[in-house]
Tab-separated table of C-alpha atoms and ligand atoms in Angstrom:
chain	number	residue	atom	x	y	z
A	76	MET	CA	4.035	16.420	14.186
A	77	ARG	CA	6.141	13.983	11.687
A	78	LEU	CA	4.579	11.731	9.220
A	79	THR	CA	6.881	8.939	6.872
A	80	ILE	CA	5.619	7.267	4.646
A	81	LEU	CA	6.742	3.366	5.078
A	82	GLY	CA	5.025	2.243	2.019
A	83	SER	CA	3.672	4.269	-1.126
A	84	GLY	CA	2.906	1.116	-3.279
A	85	THR	CA	0.288	-1.620	-2.958
A	86	ASN	CA	0.424	-5.840	-2.615
A	87	ILE	CA	3.421	-6.346	-4.930
A	88	HIS	CA	5.132	-3.576	-6.680
A	89	PRO	CA	8.658	-3.771	-8.033
A	90	THR	CA	10.372	-0.548	-5.778
A	91	ARG	CA	7.490	0.093	-3.420
A	92	ALA	CA	6.484	-1.150	-0.173
A	93	ALA	CA	2.569	-1.744	-0.060
A	94	SER	CA	0.098	0.786	2.292
A	95	GLY	CA	2.135	2.067	5.630
A	96	TYR	CA	2.926	5.167	7.441
A	97	LEU	CA	4.398	6.105	10.479
A	98	VAL	CA	2.702	9.169	12.459
A	99	ARG	CA	4.728	10.769	15.355
A	100	THR	CA	3.060	13.229	17.738
A	101	ASP	CA	3.058	12.649	21.627
A	102	HIS	CA	2.925	8.960	20.259
A	103	THR	CA	4.078	6.948	17.843
A	104	ILE	CA	1.570	5.705	16.101
A	105	LEU	CA	1.137	3.501	12.613
A	106	LEU	CA	-1.618	4.024	10.213
A	107	ASP	CA	-1.618	0.751	8.778
A	108	PHE	CA	1.185	-2.098	7.850
A	109	GLY	CA	1.343	-3.529	4.696
A	110	PRO	CA	3.988	-5.661	3.383
A	111	ARG	CA	6.676	-4.393	3.165
A	112	THR	CA	6.681	-1.559	5.627
A	113	LEU	CA	8.275	-3.527	8.480
A	114	ALA	CA	11.298	-3.136	7.087
A	115	ASN	CA	10.749	0.393	6.093
A	116	LEU	CA	10.315	1.129	9.554
A	117	GLN	CA	13.404	-0.634	10.607
A	118	LYS	CA	15.109	1.777	8.381
A	119	THR	CA	14.152	4.771	10.304
A	120	GLY	CA	15.236	4.171	13.373
A	121	VAL	CA	12.450	3.800	15.755
A	122	ASN	CA	12.378	1.593	17.885
A	123	ARG	CA	9.288	-0.688	17.134
A	124	HIS	CA	9.313	-1.951	20.374
A	125	ARG	CA	7.855	1.934	21.621
A	126	ILE	CA	4.858	1.814	19.286
A	127	THR	CA	1.657	2.122	21.288
A	128	HIS	CA	-1.129	2.476	18.517
A	129	ILE	CA	-1.953	1.127	15.133
A	130	LEU	CA	-4.676	2.440	13.260
A	131	PHE	CA	-6.005	-0.079	10.052
A	132	SER	CA	-7.847	1.521	7.674
A	133	HIS	CA	-9.281	-1.698	6.544
A	134	TYR	CA	-8.011	-5.112	6.603
A	135	HIS	CA	-6.913	-5.866	2.652
A	136	ALA	CA	-3.660	-7.713	2.839
A	137	ASP	CA	-1.995	-4.709	1.539
A	138	HIS	CA	-2.867	-2.441	4.148
A	139	PHE	CA	-2.474	-5.682	6.873
A	140	SER	CA	-0.228	-8.407	6.622
A	141	ASP	CA	3.242	-7.018	7.768
A	142	PHE	CA	1.237	-6.773	11.526
A	143	ILE	CA	2.021	-10.872	11.528
A	144	THR	CA	5.375	-10.457	11.368
A	145	TYR	CA	5.495	-7.754	13.858
A	146	PHE	CA	3.345	-8.957	16.102
A	147	PHE	CA	5.390	-12.511	16.278
A	148	ASP	CA	8.247	-10.790	16.603
A	149	ALA	CA	7.043	-8.605	19.801
A	150	MET	CA	6.427	-11.939	21.016
A	151	ILE	CA	9.722	-13.826	20.682
A	152	PHE	CA	11.088	-10.180	22.076
A	153	THR	CA	8.914	-10.317	25.609
A	154	LYS	CA	9.047	-13.596	26.071
A	155	TYR	CA	11.943	-15.321	25.118
A	156	GLN	CA	14.557	-12.104	24.799
A	157	GLY	CA	13.726	-9.932	28.115
A	158	GLY	CA	12.267	-7.578	26.176
A	159	THR	CA	9.824	-5.389	27.609
A	160	ARG	CA	6.973	-3.023	25.681
A	161	PRO	CA	4.136	-0.986	26.876
A	162	PRO	CA	0.610	-2.427	26.044
A	163	LEU	CA	-0.431	-2.607	22.229
A	164	THR	CA	-3.988	-1.246	21.139
A	165	VAL	CA	-5.363	-1.863	17.574
A	166	ILE	CA	-7.879	0.308	16.438
A	167	GLY	CA	-9.817	-0.402	13.249
A	168	PRO	CA	-13.324	-0.196	11.500
A	169	ARG	CA	-16.151	-2.533	12.209
A	170	GLY	CA	-15.255	-6.093	12.424
A	171	THR	CA	-11.385	-5.240	13.546
A	172	LYS	CA	-12.483	-7.716	16.840
A	173	LYS	CA	-13.447	-10.564	15.077
A	174	PHE	CA	-11.163	-10.213	13.009
A	175	PHE	CA	-8.238	-10.199	15.326
A	176	ARG	CA	-10.270	-12.649	17.334
A	177	THR	CA	-10.119	-15.566	14.748
A	178	LEU	CA	-6.593	-14.109	13.574
A	179	PHE	CA	-5.101	-14.769	16.977
A	180	ALA	CA	-7.061	-18.035	17.953
A	181	THR	CA	-5.259	-19.441	14.467
A	182	LEU	CA	-2.203	-18.028	15.072
A	183	PRO	CA	0.318	-20.239	17.249
A	184	GLY	CA	1.219	-18.842	20.376
A	185	PHE	CA	-0.780	-15.576	19.325
A	186	THR	CA	-3.342	-15.047	22.628
A	187	GLN	CA	-0.232	-15.813	24.607
A	188	ALA	CA	1.718	-12.455	24.537
A	189	PRO	CA	2.987	-11.534	28.002
A	190	PHE	CA	2.215	-7.972	27.182
A	191	ALA	CA	-1.409	-6.462	26.935
A	192	VAL	CA	-3.025	-6.075	23.599
A	193	HIS	CA	-6.469	-3.867	23.165
A	194	PHE	CA	-8.369	-4.479	19.795
A	195	LYS	CA	-10.671	-1.454	19.444
A	196	GLU	CA	-13.217	-0.868	16.863
A	197	VAL	CA	-14.446	2.432	16.016
A	198	SER	CA	-16.692	4.357	13.088
A	199	ASP	CA	-17.219	8.202	12.870
A	200	ARG	CA	-16.360	9.408	16.715
A	201	ALA	CA	-13.052	11.551	17.316
A	202	PHE	CA	-10.826	10.029	20.468
A	203	MET	CA	-7.876	11.199	21.472
A	204	ILE	CA	-4.337	9.156	21.915
A	205	GLY	CA	-2.778	11.050	24.524
A	206	LYS	CA	-2.717	14.675	23.459
A	207	THR	CA	-3.650	13.478	20.297
A	208	SER	CA	-6.628	14.041	18.553
A	209	VAL	CA	-7.779	11.130	16.217
A	210	ILE	CA	-11.008	11.475	14.117
A	211	PRO	CA	-11.939	8.053	11.407
A	212	ARG	CA	-14.378	9.092	8.888
A	213	THR	CA	-16.178	5.768	6.977
A	214	VAL	CA	-15.035	6.305	3.546
A	215	THR	CA	-16.431	4.293	0.237
A	216	HIS	CA	-14.167	1.838	-1.083
A	217	THR	CA	-15.169	-1.959	-2.111
A	218	GLN	CA	-18.963	-3.196	-1.205
A	219	ASN	CA	-20.069	-4.481	1.773
A	220	LEU	CA	-16.560	-3.694	3.608
A	221	HIS	CA	-16.113	-0.962	6.151
A	222	CYS	CA	-13.189	1.556	5.513
A	223	LEU	CA	-11.990	4.342	7.696
A	224	GLY	CA	-10.207	7.373	6.738
A	225	TYR	CA	-8.483	8.908	9.709
A	226	ARG	CA	-7.636	12.510	10.645
A	227	ILE	CA	-5.207	13.192	13.109
A	228	GLU	CA	-4.291	16.521	14.850
A	229	TYR	CA	-1.516	17.905	17.198
A	230	GLY	CA	0.450	20.477	18.039
A	231	GLY	CA	-2.187	22.896	15.874
A	232	LYS	CA	-1.876	20.836	12.502
A	233	ALA	CA	-3.980	18.152	10.829
A	234	LEU	CA	-2.662	15.284	9.105
A	235	ALA	CA	-5.287	13.628	6.510
A	236	TYR	CA	-5.175	9.664	5.536
A	237	SER	CA	-7.975	8.462	2.921
A	238	GLY	CA	-6.870	4.806	3.619
A	239	ASP	CA	-8.513	3.614	-0.084
A	240	SER	CA	-10.919	5.303	-1.365
A	241	GLN	CA	-12.797	5.966	-4.286
A	242	TYR	CA	-14.222	9.973	-4.768
A	243	CYS	CA	-16.699	10.779	-1.573
A	244	ASP	CA	-17.992	13.310	0.196
A	245	SER	CA	-17.052	11.951	3.425
A	246	LEU	CA	-13.112	12.072	2.103
A	247	VAL	CA	-13.439	15.417	1.036
A	248	ARG	CA	-15.160	16.453	5.141
A	249	LEU	CA	-12.204	14.114	6.322
A	250	CYS	CA	-9.777	16.301	4.893
A	251	GLY	CA	-11.115	19.659	5.419
A	252	ASP	CA	-8.801	22.092	5.812
A	253	ALA	CA	-6.505	19.944	6.900
A	254	ASP	CA	-2.601	20.592	6.453
A	255	LEU	CA	-1.754	17.414	4.643
A	256	ALA	CA	-3.707	14.724	3.078
A	257	GLY	CA	-2.111	11.444	1.610
A	258	LEU	CA	-4.862	10.206	-0.464
A	259	ASP	CA	-5.101	7.028	-2.479
A	260	CYS	CA	-4.098	7.519	-5.887
A	261	SER	CA	-3.732	3.849	-7.482
A	262	PHE	CA	-4.182	4.746	-10.825
A	263	PRO	CA	-3.613	7.367	-13.153
A	264	ALA	CA	-6.576	9.647	-14.432
A	265	SER	CA	-6.453	7.898	-17.882
A	266	ARG	CA	-6.664	4.550	-16.076
A	267	PRO	CA	-8.989	5.108	-13.642
A	268	ASN	CA	-10.091	2.145	-11.163
A	269	PRO	CA	-14.305	1.644	-9.658
A	270	VAL	CA	-12.657	1.363	-6.471
A	271	HIS	CA	-9.584	4.028	-5.436
A	272	LEU	CA	-9.155	7.364	-6.551
A	273	HIS	CA	-7.353	8.610	-9.614
A	274	ALA	CA	-4.583	11.396	-9.659
A	275	GLY	CA	-7.354	13.504	-11.194
A	276	GLN	CA	-9.440	12.996	-8.669
A	277	CYS	CA	-7.151	13.128	-5.838
A	278	GLY	CA	-6.498	16.617	-6.709
A	279	GLN	CA	-10.258	17.341	-7.091
A	280	VAL	CA	-10.818	16.227	-3.399
A	281	ALA	CA	-7.683	18.480	-2.308
A	282	LYS	CA	-9.337	21.297	-4.053
A	283	GLU	CA	-12.420	21.176	-2.768
A	284	ALA	CA	-11.470	20.323	1.162
A	285	GLY	CA	-9.017	23.341	1.163
A	286	ILE	CA	-6.079	21.799	2.499
A	287	GLY	CA	-2.600	23.141	2.490
A	288	GLN	CA	-0.366	20.017	0.502
A	289	LEU	CA	-1.423	17.257	-1.119
A	290	VAL	CA	0.905	14.074	-0.944
A	291	LEU	CA	-0.334	11.076	-3.544
A	292	SER	CA	0.183	7.575	-2.540
A	293	HIS	CA	-0.593	4.034	-2.727
A	294	PHE	CA	0.580	3.710	-6.524
A	295	TYR	CA	0.183	0.334	-8.268
A	296	PRO	CA	2.856	-0.353	-10.917
A	297	VAL	CA	1.199	0.842	-13.559
A	298	THR	CA	0.879	4.477	-12.242
A	299	ASP	CA	4.420	4.959	-12.279
A	300	ARG	CA	4.544	5.445	-15.762
A	301	TYR	CA	2.176	8.337	-15.539
A	302	ASN	CA	2.723	12.249	-14.698
A	303	VAL	CA	0.462	12.178	-11.344
A	304	ARG	CA	1.428	15.487	-10.345
A	305	GLU	CA	0.358	17.334	-13.308
A	306	GLN	CA	-2.885	15.043	-13.472
A	307	ALA	CA	-3.412	16.326	-9.632
A	308	GLY	CA	-2.272	19.586	-10.566
A	309	GLU	CA	-5.320	20.240	-12.976
A	310	ALA	CA	-7.424	20.754	-10.071
A	311	PHE	CA	-5.266	21.573	-7.252
A	312	GLY	CA	-2.833	24.316	-6.906
A	313	GLY	CA	-1.520	23.700	-3.859
A	314	LYS	CA	1.946	21.886	-3.063
A	315	ILE	CA	1.941	18.403	-4.300
A	316	VAL	CA	4.179	15.593	-3.299
A	317	VAL	CA	4.604	12.467	-5.344
A	318	GLY	CA	4.499	10.010	-2.807
A	319	ARG	CA	7.846	7.480	-1.996
A	320	ASP	CA	8.988	5.227	0.809
A	321	LEU	CA	10.778	6.985	3.765
A	322	LEU	CA	9.901	10.078	2.876
A	323	THR	CA	9.236	12.669	5.985
A	324	ILE	CA	7.351	15.382	6.186
A	325	LYS	CA	7.083	17.718	8.921
A	326	LEU	CA	3.876	19.861	10.015
B	647	ZN	ZN1	-8.220	-1.655	0.055
B	648	ZN	ZN1	-5.396	-1.112	-0.800
């Protein structure tokens, strides 16, 4: 299994794309699809038309907005350029079907794509994509919004992704004994925010979950001015990677 960070920043950031991750198992899967991650996806050399599954943690724009550009391009490719692509399955939290129904009914042409598109709402139950096991888990982010973290298991390895999350037991369980956890490190420990983890809490989750390596990501611009590795390292003694766009980690 290979993880490539497509975006390690947030909505507006001078040097980093927003949230997006490419996971390569027996399938090519995207975790979130925030602004500027599509441009980074192209830089990976992966054929974007071979992506079969997109998993969303939630629909804040910094995790979602490049989907619109991606899908529009897929329509042009299949309708007017003679291209073909496999069916696309879009998976996300409660509200996913309603969200896309509204979006597709509003954006010109979106309901007339010449390839199959499936929308699937998931909660806390594991499912398979081919030989890849996916375990979604509800995490706490903002009030009244269903947000998911995902655990992906393939070839005897486990990768956990927090999505956006506060510190919560559910997140610790999601990450339990994972080989790698990519966590929402929006802010430094000295500048905490109520709806995101800070670097110190990322270290705490990593320690409590007993993970192999911690990947810090989803940085707000202010966070780049602080030593988040050191802050996370106060609790966690394992390997800590400060995420950057287009970094690939093999598991
Ligand atoms: Zn969010
Ligand atoms: Zn976010």
